[in-house]
JSON list of C-alpha atoms in Angstrom, two decimals:
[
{"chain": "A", "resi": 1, "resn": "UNK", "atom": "CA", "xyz": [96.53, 120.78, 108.02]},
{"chain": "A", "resi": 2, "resn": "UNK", "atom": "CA", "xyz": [95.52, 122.89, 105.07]},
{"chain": "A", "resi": 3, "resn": "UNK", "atom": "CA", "xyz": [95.78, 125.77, 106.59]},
{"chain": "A", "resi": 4, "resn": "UNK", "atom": "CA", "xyz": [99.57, 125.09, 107.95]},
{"chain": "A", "resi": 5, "resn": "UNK", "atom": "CA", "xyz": [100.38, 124.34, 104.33]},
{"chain": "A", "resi": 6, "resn": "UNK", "atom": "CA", "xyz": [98.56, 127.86, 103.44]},
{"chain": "A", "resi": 7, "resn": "UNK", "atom": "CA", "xyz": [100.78, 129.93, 106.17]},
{"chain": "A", "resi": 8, "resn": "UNK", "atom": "CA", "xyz": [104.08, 128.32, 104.62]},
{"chain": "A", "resi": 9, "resn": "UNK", "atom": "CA", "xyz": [103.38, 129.03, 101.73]},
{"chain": "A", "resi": 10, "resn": "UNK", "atom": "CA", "xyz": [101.61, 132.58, 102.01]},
{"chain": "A", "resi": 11, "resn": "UNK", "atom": "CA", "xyz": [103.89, 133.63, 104.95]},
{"chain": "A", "resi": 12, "resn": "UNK", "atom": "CA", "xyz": [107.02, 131.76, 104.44]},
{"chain": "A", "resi": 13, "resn": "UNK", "atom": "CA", "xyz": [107.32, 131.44, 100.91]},
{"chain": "A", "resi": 14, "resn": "UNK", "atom": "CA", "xyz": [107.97, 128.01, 100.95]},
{"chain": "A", "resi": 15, "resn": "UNK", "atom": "CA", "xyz": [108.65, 126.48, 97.47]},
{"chain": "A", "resi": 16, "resn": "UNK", "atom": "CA", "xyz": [108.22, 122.68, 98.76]},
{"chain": "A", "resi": 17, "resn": "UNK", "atom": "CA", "xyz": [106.58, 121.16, 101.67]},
{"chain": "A", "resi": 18, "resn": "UNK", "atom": "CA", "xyz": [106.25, 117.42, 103.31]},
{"chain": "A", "resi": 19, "resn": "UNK", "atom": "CA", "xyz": [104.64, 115.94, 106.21]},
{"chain": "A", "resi": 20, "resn": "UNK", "atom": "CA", "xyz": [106.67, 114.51, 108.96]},
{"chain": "A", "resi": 21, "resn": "UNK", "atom": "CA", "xyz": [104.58, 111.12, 109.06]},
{"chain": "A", "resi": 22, "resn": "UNK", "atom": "CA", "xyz": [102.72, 109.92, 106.87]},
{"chain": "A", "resi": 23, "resn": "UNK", "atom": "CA", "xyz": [101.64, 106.66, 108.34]},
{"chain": "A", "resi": 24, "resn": "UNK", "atom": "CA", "xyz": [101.03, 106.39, 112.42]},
{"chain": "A", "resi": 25, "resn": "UNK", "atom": "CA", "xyz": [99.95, 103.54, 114.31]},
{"chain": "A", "resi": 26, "resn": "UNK", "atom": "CA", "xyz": [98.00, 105.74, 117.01]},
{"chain": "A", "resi": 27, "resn": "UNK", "atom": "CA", "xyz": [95.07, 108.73, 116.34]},
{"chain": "A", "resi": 28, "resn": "UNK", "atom": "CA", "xyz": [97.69, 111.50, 117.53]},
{"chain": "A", "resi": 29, "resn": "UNK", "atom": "CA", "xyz": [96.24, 114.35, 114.91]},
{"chain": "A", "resi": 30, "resn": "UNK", "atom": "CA", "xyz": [100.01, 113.17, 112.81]},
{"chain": "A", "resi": 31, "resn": "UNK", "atom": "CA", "xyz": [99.81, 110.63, 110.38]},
{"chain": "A", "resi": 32, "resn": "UNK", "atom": "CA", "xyz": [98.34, 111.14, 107.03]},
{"chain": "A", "resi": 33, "resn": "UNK", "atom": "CA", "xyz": [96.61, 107.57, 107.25]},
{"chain": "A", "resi": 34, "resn": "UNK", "atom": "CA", "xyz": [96.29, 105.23, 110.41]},
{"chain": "A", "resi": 35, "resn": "UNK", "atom": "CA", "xyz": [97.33, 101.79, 110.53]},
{"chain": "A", "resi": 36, "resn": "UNK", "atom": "CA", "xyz": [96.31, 99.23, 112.95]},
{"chain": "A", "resi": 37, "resn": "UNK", "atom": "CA", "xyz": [98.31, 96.63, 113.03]},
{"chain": "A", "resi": 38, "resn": "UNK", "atom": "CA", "xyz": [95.99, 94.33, 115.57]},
{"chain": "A", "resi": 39, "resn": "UNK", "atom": "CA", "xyz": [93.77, 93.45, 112.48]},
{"chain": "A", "resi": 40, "resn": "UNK", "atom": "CA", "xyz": [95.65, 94.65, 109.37]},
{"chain": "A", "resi": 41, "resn": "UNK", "atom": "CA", "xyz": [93.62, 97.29, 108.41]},
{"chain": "A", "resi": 42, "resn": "UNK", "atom": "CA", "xyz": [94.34, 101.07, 107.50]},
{"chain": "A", "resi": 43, "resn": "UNK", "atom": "CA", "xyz": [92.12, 104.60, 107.48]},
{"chain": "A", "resi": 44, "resn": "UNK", "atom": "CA", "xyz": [93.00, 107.15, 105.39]},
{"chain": "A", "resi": 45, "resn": "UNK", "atom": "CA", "xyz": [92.56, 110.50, 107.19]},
{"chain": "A", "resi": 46, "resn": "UNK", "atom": "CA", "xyz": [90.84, 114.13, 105.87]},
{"chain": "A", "resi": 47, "resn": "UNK", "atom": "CA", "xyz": [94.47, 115.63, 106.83]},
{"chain": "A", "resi": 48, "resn": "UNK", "atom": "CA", "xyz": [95.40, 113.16, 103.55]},
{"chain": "A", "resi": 49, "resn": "UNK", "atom": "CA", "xyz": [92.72, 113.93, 101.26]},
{"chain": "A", "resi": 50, "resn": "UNK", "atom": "CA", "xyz": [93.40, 118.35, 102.32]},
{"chain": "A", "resi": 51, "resn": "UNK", "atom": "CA", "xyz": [97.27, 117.71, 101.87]},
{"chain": "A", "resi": 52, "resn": "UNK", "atom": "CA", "xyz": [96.14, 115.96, 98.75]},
{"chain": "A", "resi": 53, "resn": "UNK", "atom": "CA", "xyz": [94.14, 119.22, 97.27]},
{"chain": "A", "resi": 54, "resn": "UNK", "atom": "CA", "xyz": [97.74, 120.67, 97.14]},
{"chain": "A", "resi": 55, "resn": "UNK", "atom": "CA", "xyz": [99.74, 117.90, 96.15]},
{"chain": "A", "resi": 56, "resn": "UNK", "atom": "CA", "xyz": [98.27, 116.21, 93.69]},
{"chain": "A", "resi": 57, "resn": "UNK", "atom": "CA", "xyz": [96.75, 119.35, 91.92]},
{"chain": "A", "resi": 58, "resn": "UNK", "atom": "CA", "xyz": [99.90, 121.96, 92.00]},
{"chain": "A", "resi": 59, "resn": "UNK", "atom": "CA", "xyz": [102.13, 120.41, 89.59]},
{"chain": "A", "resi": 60, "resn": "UNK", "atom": "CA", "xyz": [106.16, 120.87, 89.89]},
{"chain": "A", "resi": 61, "resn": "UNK", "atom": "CA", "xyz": [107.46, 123.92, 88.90]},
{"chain": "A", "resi": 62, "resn": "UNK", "atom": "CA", "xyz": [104.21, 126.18, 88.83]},
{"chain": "A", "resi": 63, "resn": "UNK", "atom": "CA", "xyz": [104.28, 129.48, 89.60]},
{"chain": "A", "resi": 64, "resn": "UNK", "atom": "CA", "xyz": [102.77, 131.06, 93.09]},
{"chain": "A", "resi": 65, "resn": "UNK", "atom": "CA", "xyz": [100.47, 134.25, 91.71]},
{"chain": "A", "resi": 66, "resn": "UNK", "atom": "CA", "xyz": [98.58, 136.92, 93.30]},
{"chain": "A", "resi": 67, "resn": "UNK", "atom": "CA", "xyz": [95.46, 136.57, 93.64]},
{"chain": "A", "resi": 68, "resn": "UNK", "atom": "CA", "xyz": [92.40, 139.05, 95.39]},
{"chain": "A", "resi": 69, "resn": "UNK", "atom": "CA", "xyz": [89.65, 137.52, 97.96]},
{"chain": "A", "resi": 70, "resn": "UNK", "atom": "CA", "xyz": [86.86, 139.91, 98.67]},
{"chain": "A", "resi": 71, "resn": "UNK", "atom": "CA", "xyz": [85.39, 137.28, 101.17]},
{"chain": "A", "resi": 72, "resn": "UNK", "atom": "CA", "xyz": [87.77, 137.58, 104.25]},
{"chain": "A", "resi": 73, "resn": "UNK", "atom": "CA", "xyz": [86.41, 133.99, 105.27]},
{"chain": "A", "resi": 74, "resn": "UNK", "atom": "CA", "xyz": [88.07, 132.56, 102.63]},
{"chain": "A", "resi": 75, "resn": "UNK", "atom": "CA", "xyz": [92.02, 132.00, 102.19]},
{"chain": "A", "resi": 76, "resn": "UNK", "atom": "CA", "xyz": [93.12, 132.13, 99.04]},
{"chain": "A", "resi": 77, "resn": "UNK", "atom": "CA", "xyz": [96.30, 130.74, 97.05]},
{"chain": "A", "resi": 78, "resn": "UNK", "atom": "CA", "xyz": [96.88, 130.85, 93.54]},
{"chain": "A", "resi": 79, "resn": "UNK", "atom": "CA", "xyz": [99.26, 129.34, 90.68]},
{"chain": "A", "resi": 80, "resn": "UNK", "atom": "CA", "xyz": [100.06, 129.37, 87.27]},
{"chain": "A", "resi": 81, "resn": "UNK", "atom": "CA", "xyz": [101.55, 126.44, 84.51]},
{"chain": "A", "resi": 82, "resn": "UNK", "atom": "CA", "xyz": [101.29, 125.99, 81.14]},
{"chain": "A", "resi": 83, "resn": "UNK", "atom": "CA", "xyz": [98.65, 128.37, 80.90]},
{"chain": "A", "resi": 84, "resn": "UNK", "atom": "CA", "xyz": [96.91, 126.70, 83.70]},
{"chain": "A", "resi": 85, "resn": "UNK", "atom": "CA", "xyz": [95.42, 128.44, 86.43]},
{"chain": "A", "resi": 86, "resn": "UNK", "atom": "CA", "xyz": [95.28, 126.22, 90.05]},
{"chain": "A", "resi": 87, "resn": "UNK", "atom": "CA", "xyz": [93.46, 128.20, 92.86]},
{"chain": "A", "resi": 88, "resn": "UNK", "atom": "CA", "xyz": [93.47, 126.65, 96.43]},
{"chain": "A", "resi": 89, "resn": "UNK", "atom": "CA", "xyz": [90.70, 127.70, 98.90]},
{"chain": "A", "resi": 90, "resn": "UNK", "atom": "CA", "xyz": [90.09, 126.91, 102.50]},
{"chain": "A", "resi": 91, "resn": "UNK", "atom": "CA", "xyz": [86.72, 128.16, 103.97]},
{"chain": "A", "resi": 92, "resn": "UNK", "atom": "CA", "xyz": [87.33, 127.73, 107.84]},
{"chain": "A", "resi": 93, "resn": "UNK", "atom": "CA", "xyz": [83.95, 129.11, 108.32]},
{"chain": "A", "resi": 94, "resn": "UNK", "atom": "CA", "xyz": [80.98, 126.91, 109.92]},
{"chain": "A", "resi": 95, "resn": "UNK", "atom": "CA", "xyz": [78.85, 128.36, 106.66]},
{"chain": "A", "resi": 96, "resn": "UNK", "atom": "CA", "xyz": [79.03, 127.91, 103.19]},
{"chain": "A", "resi": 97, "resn": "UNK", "atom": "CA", "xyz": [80.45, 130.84, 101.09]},
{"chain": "A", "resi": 98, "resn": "UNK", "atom": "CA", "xyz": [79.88, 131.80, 97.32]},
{"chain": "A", "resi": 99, "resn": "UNK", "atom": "CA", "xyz": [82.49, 132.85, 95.08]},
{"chain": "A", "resi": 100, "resn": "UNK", "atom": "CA", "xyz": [82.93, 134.19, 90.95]},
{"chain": "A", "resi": 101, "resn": "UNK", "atom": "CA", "xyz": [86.13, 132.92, 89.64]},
{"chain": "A", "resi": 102, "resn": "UNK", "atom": "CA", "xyz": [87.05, 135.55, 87.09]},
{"chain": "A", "resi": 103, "resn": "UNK", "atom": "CA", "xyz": [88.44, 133.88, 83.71]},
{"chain": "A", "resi": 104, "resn": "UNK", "atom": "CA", "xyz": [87.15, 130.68, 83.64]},
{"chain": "A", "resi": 105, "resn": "UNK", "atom": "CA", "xyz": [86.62, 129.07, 81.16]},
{"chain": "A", "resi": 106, "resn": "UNK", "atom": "CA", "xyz": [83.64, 126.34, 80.80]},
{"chain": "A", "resi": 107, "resn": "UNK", "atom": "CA", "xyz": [83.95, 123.35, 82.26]},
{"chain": "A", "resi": 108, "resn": "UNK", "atom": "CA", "xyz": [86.40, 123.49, 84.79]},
{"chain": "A", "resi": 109, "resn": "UNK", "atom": "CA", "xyz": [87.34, 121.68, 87.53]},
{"chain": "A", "resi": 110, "resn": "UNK", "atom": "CA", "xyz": [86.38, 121.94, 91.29]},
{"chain": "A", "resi": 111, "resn": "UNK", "atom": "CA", "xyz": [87.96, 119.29, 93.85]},
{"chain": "A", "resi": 112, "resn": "UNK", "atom": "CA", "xyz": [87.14, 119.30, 97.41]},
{"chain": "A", "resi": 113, "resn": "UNK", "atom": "CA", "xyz": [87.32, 118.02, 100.07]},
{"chain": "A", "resi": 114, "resn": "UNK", "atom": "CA", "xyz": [85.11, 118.42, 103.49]},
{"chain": "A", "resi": 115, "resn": "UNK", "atom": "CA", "xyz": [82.86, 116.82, 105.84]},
{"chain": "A", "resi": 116, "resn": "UNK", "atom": "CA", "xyz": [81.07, 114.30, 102.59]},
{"chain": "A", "resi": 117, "resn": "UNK", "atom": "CA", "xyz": [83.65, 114.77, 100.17]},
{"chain": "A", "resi": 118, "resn": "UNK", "atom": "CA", "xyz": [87.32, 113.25, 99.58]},
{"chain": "A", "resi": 119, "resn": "UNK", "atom": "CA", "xyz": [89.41, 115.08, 96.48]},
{"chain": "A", "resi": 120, "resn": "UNK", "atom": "CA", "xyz": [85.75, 114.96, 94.98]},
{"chain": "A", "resi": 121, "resn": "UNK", "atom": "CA", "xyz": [85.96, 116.18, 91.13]},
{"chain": "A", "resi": 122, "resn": "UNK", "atom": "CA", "xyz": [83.35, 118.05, 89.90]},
{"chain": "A", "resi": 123, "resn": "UNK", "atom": "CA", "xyz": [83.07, 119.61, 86.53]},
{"chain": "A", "resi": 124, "resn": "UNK", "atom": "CA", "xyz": [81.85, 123.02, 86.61]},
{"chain": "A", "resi": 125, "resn": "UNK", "atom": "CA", "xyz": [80.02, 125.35, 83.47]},
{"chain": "A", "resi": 126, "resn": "UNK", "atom": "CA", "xyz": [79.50, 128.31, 85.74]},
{"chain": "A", "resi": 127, "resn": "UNK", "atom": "CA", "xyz": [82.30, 130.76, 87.32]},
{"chain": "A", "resi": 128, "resn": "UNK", "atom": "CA", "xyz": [79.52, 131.60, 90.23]},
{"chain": "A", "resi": 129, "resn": "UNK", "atom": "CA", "xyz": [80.60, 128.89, 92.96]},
{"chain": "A", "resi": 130, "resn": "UNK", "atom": "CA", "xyz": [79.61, 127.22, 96.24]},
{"chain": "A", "resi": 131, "resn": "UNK", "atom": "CA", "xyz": [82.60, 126.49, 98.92]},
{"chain": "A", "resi": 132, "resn": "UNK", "atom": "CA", "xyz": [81.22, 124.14, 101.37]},
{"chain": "A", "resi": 133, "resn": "UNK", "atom": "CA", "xyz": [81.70, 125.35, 105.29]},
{"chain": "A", "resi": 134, "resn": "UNK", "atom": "CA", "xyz": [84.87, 123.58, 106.67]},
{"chain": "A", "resi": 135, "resn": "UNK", "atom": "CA", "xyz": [86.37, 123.06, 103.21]},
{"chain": "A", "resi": 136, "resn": "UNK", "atom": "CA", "xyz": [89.60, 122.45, 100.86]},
{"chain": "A", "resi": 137, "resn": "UNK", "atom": "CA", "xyz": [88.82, 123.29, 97.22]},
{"chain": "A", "resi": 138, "resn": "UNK", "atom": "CA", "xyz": [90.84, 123.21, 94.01]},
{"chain": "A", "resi": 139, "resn": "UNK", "atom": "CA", "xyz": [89.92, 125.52, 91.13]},
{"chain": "A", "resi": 140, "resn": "UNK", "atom": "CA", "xyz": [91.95, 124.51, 87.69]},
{"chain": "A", "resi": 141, "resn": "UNK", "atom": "CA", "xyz": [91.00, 126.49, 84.49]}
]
């Protein structure tokens, strides 16, 4: 999913972007969160929680930036509001990779999401940074 998002964006230069269906009644690799209706209950899928690293963390109107990756297992997107900086990074990679976010400030925040974490929100002191293998991350300073 994340990485769709990051091809119409990167590629496409999409300025908005929705999922067909959010809610499916079968496991079909579609909905955002599964319903079964048999007992009433509902799972909420990681495709949700990696759309989520883009949606609920790049606010309207903000800016798509350039941004430079030396890693090449690491894709990269970056944007910019109210003097805000919003990085998104997916490490497809079965290993964990270590980054330096130039200009950060202290204390900023690191959301991910992968195989133990949900939009987890971490505050961070220290540009020098750990992205899990098989990860979504959000970087706002």
């Amino acid at each position: 999913m994340a990485n769709v998002i990051y091809e119409d964006i990167s590629i496409l230069n999409v300025s908005s972007w929705q999922h067909w269906i959010a809610v499916s009644e079968v496991d079909y690799c579609d909905g955002l969160i599964y319903i079964n209706l048999a007992d009433k209950t509902f799972e909420m899928t990681k495709r949700y929680y990696a759309t989520g690293n883009f949606s609920k963390y790049i606010p309207f109107g903000a800016e798509k930036i350039g941004v430079e990756c030396d890693n090449k297992n690491l894709k990269v997107l970056a944007f910019r509001k109210d003097n805000e900086n919003i990085l998104i990074i997916i490490n497809d990679s079965d290993e964990n990779q270590n980054i330096s976010v130039q200009d950060a400030k202290s204390n900023f925040r690191h959301i991910i999401t992968d195989k133990e974490n949900d939009l987890t929100e971490k505050i961070l002191t220290d540009s020098d940074i750990t992205i899990s293998a098989k990860s979504v991350n959000t970087i706002i300073f």
